[in-house]
Tab-separated table of C-alpha atoms in Angstrom:
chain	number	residue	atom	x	y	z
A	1	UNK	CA	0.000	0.000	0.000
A	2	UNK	CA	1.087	3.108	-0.807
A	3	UNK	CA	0.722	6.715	0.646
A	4	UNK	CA	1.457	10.188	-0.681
A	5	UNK	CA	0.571	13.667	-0.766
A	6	UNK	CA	-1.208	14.919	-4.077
A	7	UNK	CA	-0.998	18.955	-4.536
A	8	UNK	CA	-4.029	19.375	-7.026
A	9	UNK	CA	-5.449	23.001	-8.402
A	10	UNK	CA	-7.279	23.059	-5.314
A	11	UNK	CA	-5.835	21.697	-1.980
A	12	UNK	CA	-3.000	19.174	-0.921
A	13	UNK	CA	-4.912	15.412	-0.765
A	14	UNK	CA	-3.405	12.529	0.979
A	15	UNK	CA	-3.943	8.849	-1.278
A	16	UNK	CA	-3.637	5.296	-0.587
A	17	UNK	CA	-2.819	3.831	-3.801
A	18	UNK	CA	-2.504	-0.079	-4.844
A	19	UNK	CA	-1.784	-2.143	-7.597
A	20	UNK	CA	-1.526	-1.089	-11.509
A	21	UNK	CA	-4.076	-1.250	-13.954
A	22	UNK	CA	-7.750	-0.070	-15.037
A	23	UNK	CA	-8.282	2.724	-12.465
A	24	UNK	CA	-10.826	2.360	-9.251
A	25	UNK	CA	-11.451	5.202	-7.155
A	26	UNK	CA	-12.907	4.520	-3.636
A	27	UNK	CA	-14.773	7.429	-1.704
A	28	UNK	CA	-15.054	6.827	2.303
A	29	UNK	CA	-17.894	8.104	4.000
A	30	UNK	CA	-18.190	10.234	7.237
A	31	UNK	CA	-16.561	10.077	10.736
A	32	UNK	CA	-14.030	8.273	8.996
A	33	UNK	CA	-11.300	8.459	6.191
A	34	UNK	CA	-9.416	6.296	3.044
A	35	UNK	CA	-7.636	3.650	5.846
A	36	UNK	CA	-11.335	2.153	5.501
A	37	UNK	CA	-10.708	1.089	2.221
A	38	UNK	CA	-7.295	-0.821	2.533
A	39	UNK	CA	-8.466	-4.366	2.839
A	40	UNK	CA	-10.539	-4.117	-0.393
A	41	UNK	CA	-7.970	-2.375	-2.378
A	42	UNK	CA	-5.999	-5.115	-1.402
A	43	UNK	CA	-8.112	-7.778	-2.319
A	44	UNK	CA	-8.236	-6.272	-5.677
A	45	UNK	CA	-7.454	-8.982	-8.416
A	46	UNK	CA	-4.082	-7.926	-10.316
A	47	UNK	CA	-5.168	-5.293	-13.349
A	48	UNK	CA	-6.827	-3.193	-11.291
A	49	UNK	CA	-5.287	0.204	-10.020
A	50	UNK	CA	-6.802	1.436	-6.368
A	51	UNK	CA	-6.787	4.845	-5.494
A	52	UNK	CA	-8.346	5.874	-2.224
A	53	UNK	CA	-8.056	9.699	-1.503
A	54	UNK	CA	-9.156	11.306	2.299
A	55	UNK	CA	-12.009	14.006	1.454
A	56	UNK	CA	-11.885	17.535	2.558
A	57	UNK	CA	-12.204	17.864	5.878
A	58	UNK	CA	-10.748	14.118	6.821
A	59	UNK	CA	-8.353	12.169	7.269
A	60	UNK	CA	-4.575	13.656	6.103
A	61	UNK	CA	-5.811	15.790	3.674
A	62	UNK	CA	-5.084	19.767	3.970
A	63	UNK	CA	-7.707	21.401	6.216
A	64	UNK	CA	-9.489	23.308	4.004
A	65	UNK	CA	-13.225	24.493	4.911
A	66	UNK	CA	-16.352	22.578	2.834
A	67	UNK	CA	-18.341	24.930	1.347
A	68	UNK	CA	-21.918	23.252	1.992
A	69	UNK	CA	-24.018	26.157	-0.461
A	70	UNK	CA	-22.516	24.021	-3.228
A	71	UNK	CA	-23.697	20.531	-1.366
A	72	UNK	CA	-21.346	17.915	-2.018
A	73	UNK	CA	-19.350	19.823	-5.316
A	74	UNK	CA	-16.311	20.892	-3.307
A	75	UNK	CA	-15.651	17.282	-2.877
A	76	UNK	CA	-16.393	16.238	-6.848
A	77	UNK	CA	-14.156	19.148	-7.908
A	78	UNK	CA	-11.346	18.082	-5.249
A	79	UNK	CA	-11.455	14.406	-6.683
A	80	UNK	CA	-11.902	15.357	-10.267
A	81	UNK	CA	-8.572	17.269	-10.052
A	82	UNK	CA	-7.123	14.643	-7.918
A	83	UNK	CA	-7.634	12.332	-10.926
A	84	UNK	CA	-6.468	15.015	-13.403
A	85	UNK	CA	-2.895	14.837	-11.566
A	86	UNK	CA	-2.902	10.902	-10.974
A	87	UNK	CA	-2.862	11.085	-15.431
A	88	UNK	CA	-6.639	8.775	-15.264
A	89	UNK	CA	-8.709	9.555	-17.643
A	90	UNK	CA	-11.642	6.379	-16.869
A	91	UNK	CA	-12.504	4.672	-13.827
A	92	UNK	CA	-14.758	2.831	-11.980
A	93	UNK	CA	-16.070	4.593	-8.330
A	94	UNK	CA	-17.014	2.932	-5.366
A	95	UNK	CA	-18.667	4.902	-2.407
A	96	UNK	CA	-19.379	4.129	1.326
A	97	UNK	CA	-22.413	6.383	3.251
A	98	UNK	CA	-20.866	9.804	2.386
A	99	UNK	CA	-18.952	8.692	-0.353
A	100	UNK	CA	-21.955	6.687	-2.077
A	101	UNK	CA	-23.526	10.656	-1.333
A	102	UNK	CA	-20.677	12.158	-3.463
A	103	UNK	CA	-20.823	9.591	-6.366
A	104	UNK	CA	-24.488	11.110	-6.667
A	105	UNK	CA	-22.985	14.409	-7.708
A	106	UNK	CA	-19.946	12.921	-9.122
A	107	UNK	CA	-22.268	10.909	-11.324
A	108	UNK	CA	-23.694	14.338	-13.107
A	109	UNK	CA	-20.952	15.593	-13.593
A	110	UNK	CA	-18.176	13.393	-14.856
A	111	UNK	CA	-20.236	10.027	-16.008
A	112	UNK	CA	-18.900	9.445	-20.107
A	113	UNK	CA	-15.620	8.368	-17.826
A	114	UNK	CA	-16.911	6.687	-15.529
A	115	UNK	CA	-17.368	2.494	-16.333
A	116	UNK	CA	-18.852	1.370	-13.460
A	117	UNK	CA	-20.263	2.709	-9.583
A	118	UNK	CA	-20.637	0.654	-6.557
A	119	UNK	CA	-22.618	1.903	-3.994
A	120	UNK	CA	-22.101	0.362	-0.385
A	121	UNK	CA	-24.685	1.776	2.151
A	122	UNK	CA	-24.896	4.920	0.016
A	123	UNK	CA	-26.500	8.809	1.445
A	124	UNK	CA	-29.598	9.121	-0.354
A	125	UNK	CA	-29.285	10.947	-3.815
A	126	UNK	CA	-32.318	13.742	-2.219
A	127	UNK	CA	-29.410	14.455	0.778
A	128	UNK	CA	-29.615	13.195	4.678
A	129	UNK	CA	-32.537	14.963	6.109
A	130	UNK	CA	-35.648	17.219	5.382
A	131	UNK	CA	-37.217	15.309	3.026
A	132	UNK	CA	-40.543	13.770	3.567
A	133	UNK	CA	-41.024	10.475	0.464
A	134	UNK	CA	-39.980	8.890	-2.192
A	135	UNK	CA	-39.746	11.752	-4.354
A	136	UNK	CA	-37.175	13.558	-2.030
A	137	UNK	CA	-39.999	16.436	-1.431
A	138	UNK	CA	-39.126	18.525	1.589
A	139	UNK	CA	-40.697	18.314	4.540
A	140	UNK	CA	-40.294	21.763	5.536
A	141	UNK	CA	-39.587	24.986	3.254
A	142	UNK	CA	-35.839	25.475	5.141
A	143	UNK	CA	-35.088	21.889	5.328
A	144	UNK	CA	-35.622	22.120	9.258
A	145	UNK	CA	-34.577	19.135	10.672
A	146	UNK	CA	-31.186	18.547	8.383
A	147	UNK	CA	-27.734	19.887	8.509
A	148	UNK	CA	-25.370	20.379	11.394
A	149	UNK	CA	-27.441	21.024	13.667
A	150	UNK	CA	-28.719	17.732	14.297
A	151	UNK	CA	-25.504	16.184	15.379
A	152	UNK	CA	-24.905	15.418	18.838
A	153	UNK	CA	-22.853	17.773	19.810
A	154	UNK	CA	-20.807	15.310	22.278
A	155	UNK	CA	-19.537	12.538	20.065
A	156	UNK	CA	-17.532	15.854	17.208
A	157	UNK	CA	-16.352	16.446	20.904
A	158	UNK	CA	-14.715	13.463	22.121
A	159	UNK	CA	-13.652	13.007	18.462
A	160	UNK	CA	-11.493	16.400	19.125
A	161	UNK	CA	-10.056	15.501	22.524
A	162	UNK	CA	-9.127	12.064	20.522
A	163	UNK	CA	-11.293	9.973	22.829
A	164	UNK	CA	-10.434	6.157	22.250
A	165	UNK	CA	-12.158	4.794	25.527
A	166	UNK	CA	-15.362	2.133	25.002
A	167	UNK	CA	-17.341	4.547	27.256
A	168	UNK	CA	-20.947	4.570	26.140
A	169	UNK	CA	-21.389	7.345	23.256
A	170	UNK	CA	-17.038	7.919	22.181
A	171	UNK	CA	-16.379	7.470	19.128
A	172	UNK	CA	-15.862	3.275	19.096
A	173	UNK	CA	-18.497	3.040	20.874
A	174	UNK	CA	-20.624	4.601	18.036
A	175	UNK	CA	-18.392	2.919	15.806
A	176	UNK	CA	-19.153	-0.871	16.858
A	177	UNK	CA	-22.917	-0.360	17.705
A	178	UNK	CA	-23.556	1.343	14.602
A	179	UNK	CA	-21.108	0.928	11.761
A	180	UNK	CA	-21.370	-2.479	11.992
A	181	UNK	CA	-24.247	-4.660	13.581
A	182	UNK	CA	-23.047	-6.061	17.134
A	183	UNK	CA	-21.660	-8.388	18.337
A	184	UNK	CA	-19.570	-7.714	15.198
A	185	UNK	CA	-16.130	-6.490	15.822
A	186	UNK	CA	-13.619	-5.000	12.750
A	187	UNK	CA	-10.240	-7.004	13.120
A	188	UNK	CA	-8.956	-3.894	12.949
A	189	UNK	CA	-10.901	-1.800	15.090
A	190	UNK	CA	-8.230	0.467	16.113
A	191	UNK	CA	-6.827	1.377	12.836
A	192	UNK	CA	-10.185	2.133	11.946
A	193	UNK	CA	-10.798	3.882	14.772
A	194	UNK	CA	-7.472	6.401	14.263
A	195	UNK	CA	-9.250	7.062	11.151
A	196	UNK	CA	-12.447	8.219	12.636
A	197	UNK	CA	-10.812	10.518	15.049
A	198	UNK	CA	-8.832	11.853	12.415
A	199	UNK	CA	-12.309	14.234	10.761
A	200	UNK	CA	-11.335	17.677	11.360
A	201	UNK	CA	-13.980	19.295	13.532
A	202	UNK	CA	-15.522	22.568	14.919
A	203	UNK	CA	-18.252	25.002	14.203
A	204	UNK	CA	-16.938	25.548	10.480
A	205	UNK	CA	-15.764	21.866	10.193
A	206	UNK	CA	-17.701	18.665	11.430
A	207	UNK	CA	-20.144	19.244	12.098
A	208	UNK	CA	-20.978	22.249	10.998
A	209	UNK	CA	-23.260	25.102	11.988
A	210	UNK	CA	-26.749	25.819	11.689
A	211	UNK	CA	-29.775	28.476	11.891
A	212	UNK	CA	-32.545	28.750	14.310
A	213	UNK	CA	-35.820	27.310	12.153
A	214	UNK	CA	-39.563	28.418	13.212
A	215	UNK	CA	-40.544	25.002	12.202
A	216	UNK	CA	-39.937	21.714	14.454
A	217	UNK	CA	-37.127	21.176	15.671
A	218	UNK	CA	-36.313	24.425	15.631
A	219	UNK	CA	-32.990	24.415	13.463
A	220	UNK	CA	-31.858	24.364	9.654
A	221	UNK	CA	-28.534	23.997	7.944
A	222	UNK	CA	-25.875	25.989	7.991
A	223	UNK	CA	-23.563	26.631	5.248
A	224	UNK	CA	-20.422	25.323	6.797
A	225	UNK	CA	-18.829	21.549	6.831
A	226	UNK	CA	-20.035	18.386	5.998
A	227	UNK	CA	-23.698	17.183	7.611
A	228	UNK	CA	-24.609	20.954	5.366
A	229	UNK	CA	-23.029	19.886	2.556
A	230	UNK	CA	-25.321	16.735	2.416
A	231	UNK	CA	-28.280	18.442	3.545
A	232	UNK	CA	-31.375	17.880	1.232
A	233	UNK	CA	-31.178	21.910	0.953
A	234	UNK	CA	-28.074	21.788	-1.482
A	235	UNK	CA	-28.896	18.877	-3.206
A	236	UNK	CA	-29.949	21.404	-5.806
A	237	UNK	CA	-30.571	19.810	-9.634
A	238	UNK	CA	-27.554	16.573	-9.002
A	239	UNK	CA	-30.683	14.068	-9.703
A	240	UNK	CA	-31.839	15.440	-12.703
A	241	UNK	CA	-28.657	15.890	-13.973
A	242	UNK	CA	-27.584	12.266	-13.297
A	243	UNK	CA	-30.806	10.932	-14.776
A	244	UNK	CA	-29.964	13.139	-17.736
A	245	UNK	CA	-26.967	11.672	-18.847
A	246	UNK	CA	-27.046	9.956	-21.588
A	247	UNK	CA	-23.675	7.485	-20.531
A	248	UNK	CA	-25.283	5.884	-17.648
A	249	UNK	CA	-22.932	3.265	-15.897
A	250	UNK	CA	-24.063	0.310	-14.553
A	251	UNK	CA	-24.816	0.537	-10.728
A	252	UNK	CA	-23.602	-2.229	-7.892
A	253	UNK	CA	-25.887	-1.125	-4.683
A	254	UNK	CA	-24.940	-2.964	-1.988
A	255	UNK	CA	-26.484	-2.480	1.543
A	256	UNK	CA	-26.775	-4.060	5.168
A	257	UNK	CA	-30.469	-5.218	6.127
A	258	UNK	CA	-30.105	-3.862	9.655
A	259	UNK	CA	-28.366	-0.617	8.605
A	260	UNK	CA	-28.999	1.691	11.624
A	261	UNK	CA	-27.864	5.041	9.425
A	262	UNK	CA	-29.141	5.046	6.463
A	263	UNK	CA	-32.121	3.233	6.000
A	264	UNK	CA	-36.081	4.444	5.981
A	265	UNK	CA	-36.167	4.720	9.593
A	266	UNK	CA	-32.631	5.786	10.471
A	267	UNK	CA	-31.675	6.488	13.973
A	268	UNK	CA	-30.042	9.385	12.840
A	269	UNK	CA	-32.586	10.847	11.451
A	270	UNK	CA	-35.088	13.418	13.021
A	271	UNK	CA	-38.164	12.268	11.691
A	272	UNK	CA	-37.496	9.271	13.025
A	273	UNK	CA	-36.003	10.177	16.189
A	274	UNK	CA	-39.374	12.212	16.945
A	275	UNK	CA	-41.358	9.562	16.071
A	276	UNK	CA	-39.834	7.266	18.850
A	277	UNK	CA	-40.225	10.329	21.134
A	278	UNK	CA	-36.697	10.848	21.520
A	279	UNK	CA	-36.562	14.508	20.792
A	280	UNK	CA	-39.330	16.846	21.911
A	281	UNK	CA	-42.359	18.523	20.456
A	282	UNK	CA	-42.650	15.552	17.902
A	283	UNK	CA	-45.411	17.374	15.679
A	284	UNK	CA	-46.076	13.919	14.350
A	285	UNK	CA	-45.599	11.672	11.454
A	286	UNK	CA	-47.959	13.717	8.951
A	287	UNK	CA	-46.302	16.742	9.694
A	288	UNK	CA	-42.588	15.556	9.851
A	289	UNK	CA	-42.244	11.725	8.731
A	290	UNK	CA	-38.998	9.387	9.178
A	291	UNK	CA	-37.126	10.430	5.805
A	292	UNK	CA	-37.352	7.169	3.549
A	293	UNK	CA	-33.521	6.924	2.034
A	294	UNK	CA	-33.695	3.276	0.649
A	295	UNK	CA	-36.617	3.892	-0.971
A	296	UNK	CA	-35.272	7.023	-2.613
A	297	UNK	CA	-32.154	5.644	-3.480
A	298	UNK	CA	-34.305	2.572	-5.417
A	299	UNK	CA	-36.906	5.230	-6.808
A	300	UNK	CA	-33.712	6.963	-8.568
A	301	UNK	CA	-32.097	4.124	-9.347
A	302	UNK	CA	-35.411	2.608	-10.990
A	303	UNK	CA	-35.689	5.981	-13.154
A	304	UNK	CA	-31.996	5.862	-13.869
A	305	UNK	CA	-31.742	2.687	-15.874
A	306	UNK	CA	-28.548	-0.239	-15.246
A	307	UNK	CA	-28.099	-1.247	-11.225
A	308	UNK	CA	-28.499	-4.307	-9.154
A	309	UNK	CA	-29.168	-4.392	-5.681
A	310	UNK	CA	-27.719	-6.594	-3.089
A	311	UNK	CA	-29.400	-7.141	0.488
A	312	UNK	CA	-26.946	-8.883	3.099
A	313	UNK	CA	-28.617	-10.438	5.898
A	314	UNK	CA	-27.136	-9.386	9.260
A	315	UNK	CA	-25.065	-6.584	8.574
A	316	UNK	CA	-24.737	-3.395	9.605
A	317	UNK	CA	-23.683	-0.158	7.280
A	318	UNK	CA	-20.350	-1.167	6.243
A	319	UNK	CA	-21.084	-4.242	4.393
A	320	UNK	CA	-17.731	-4.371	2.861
A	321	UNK	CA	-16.122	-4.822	6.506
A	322	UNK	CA	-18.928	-6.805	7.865
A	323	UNK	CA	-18.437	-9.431	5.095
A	324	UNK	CA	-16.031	-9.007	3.015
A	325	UNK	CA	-15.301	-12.034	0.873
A	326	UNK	CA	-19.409	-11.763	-0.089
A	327	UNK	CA	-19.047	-7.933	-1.133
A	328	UNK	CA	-15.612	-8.278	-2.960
A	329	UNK	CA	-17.720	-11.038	-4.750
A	330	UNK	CA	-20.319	-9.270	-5.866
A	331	UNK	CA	-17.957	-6.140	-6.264
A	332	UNK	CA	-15.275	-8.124	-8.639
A	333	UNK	CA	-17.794	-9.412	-10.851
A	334	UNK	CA	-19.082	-5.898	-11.436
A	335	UNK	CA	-15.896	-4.659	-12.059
A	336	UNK	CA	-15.241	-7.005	-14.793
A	337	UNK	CA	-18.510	-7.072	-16.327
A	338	UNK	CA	-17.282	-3.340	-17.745
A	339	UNK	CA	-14.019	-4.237	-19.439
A	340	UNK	CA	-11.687	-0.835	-20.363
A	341	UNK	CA	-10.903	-1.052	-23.937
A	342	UNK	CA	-7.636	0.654	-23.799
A	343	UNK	CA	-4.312	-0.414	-22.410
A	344	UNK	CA	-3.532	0.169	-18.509
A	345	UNK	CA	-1.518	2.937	-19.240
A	346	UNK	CA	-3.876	4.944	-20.556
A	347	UNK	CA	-6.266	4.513	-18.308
């Protein structure tokens, strides 16, 4: 495994590279960073060359702010001229939670070079929060209910005072009841930990800041860091863009059946969260329902055209930790089914 500093037009990105061949790009998702991605890049099959960058805001990459107005652009535009300097022209793109939330946007914008997505527990394409169905309506005219507000406030905390006890709510505590489904452990828990606590944080970083809402529960995104930037309020156009293109690759989507994040009743969501009378003044599910991100990943997905979706029994939100020989299965076969017709170097 390899590991370097990339100076692009925009900022200074740390990569984990691996292997030579037909490019594959691998996008980590939040409250965590690229070390995620070693033991697939590893399991790659020869011909295949891995490249797995930290995102603004994470991991070892310069600490530059996330502007969220643009939802998740500053990240497409970081990894598009990340790619520009690595000399790869096409690729395939795999995403994890945040990631899979990028690929959405990375999707309308650069998708004649892309050959083939994998989506592994994937953000919803209508953004985390503030949407009411299927269709990714809102649920309130400021997206109330999304945004950095609704993170805990403790657990961007402990990840700042690097806080690697098991006490209920740190960081691997969140990590092992919710990344994965218990009694699962990660072999490497602590690596992976190192790379949680490694998100930059603060008002202007993770997790962002936020504006006092009239409507239930009384606060809207920001325009700062992160949980913003993947607020249903910035989404802006990305889904009809994506369904507009007229290169559409074909789409692995591969998710956890007892996925506590995303999912149509996600624990991190508000809606949900009310509903179970966790937060108060719940004005109920008519007014403010659980935000359905499955089904509004499948609804795109349906209206976009080529994907496949995978359902593994038992697991968690990182299916590609939880089992791994099943998902690079699944993941290889996709990856071949879209052969690159030019030679390695050029690609």
């Amino acid at each position: 495994m390899q590991e370097f500093a990339v100076q692009t037009s925009r900022l200074r990105q740390w990569v984990r590279q691996h292997g030579e061949g037909t490019a594959v790009l691998f996008i980590h998702g939040n409250a965590s960073d690229s070390v995620y991605w070693e033991e697939v890049m590893l399991a790659l099959p020869e011909g295949y060359r891995a490249i797995a960058p930290d995102l603004r805001g994470y991991g070892q990459t310069e600490d530059v702010l996330i502007d969220a107005t643009r939802g998740v652009m500053d990240w497409v535009d970081d990894l598009l001229a990340l790619l520009k300097e690595l000399n790869v022209d096409r690729y395939h793109v795999v995403g994890h939670s945040l990631g899979g939330a990028v690929i959405w946007g990375l999707l309308a914008a650069d998708a004649p070079r892309i050959l083939s997505v994998t989506l592994a527990a994937p953000g919803s394409p209508f953004g985390f929060g503030g949407t009411r169905d299927a269709e990714g309506n809102p649920t309130t005219p400021d997206f109330a209910g999304s945004g950095g507000g609704t993170v805990n406030p403790d657990f961007p905390a402990r990840i700042a005072r690097q806080d690697t006890s098991d006490e209920g709510g740190s960081p691997r505590d969140i990590m092992n009841r919710f990344y994965w489904k218990p009694p699962f452990r990660a072999a490497r828990e602590d690596a992976l930990l190192e790379g949680l606590l490694r998100e930059k944080t603060g008002p202007d970083r993770y997790p962002g800041d936020f504006v006092a809402s009239e409507n239930w529960p009384g606060m809207a995104p920001g325009i700062h860091g992160p949980i913003n930037a993947i607020s249903a309020k910035y989404v802006g156009d990305t889904v009809q863009r994506l369904l507009a293109q007229t290169h559409k690759p074909p789409v692995l989507w591969i998710r956890g059946d007892s996925d506590q994040i995303v999912s149509d009743q996600s624990l991190f969501e508000l809606g949900t969260l009310g509903l179970l009378g966790a937060v108060p003044g719940y004005p109920g599910q008519d007014a403010y329902p659980p935000q359905p991100m499955v089904s509004q990943t499948r609804h795109v997905l349906e209206a976009y055209g080529p994907f496949k979706e995978v359902v593994f029994q038992d697991v968690g939100h990182t299916p590609y930790i939880e089992k791994p020989d099943e998902f690079m299965a699944e993941f290889v076969a996709h990856l071949k089914s879209t052969q690159l017709e030019t030679s390695p170097a050029q690609s």
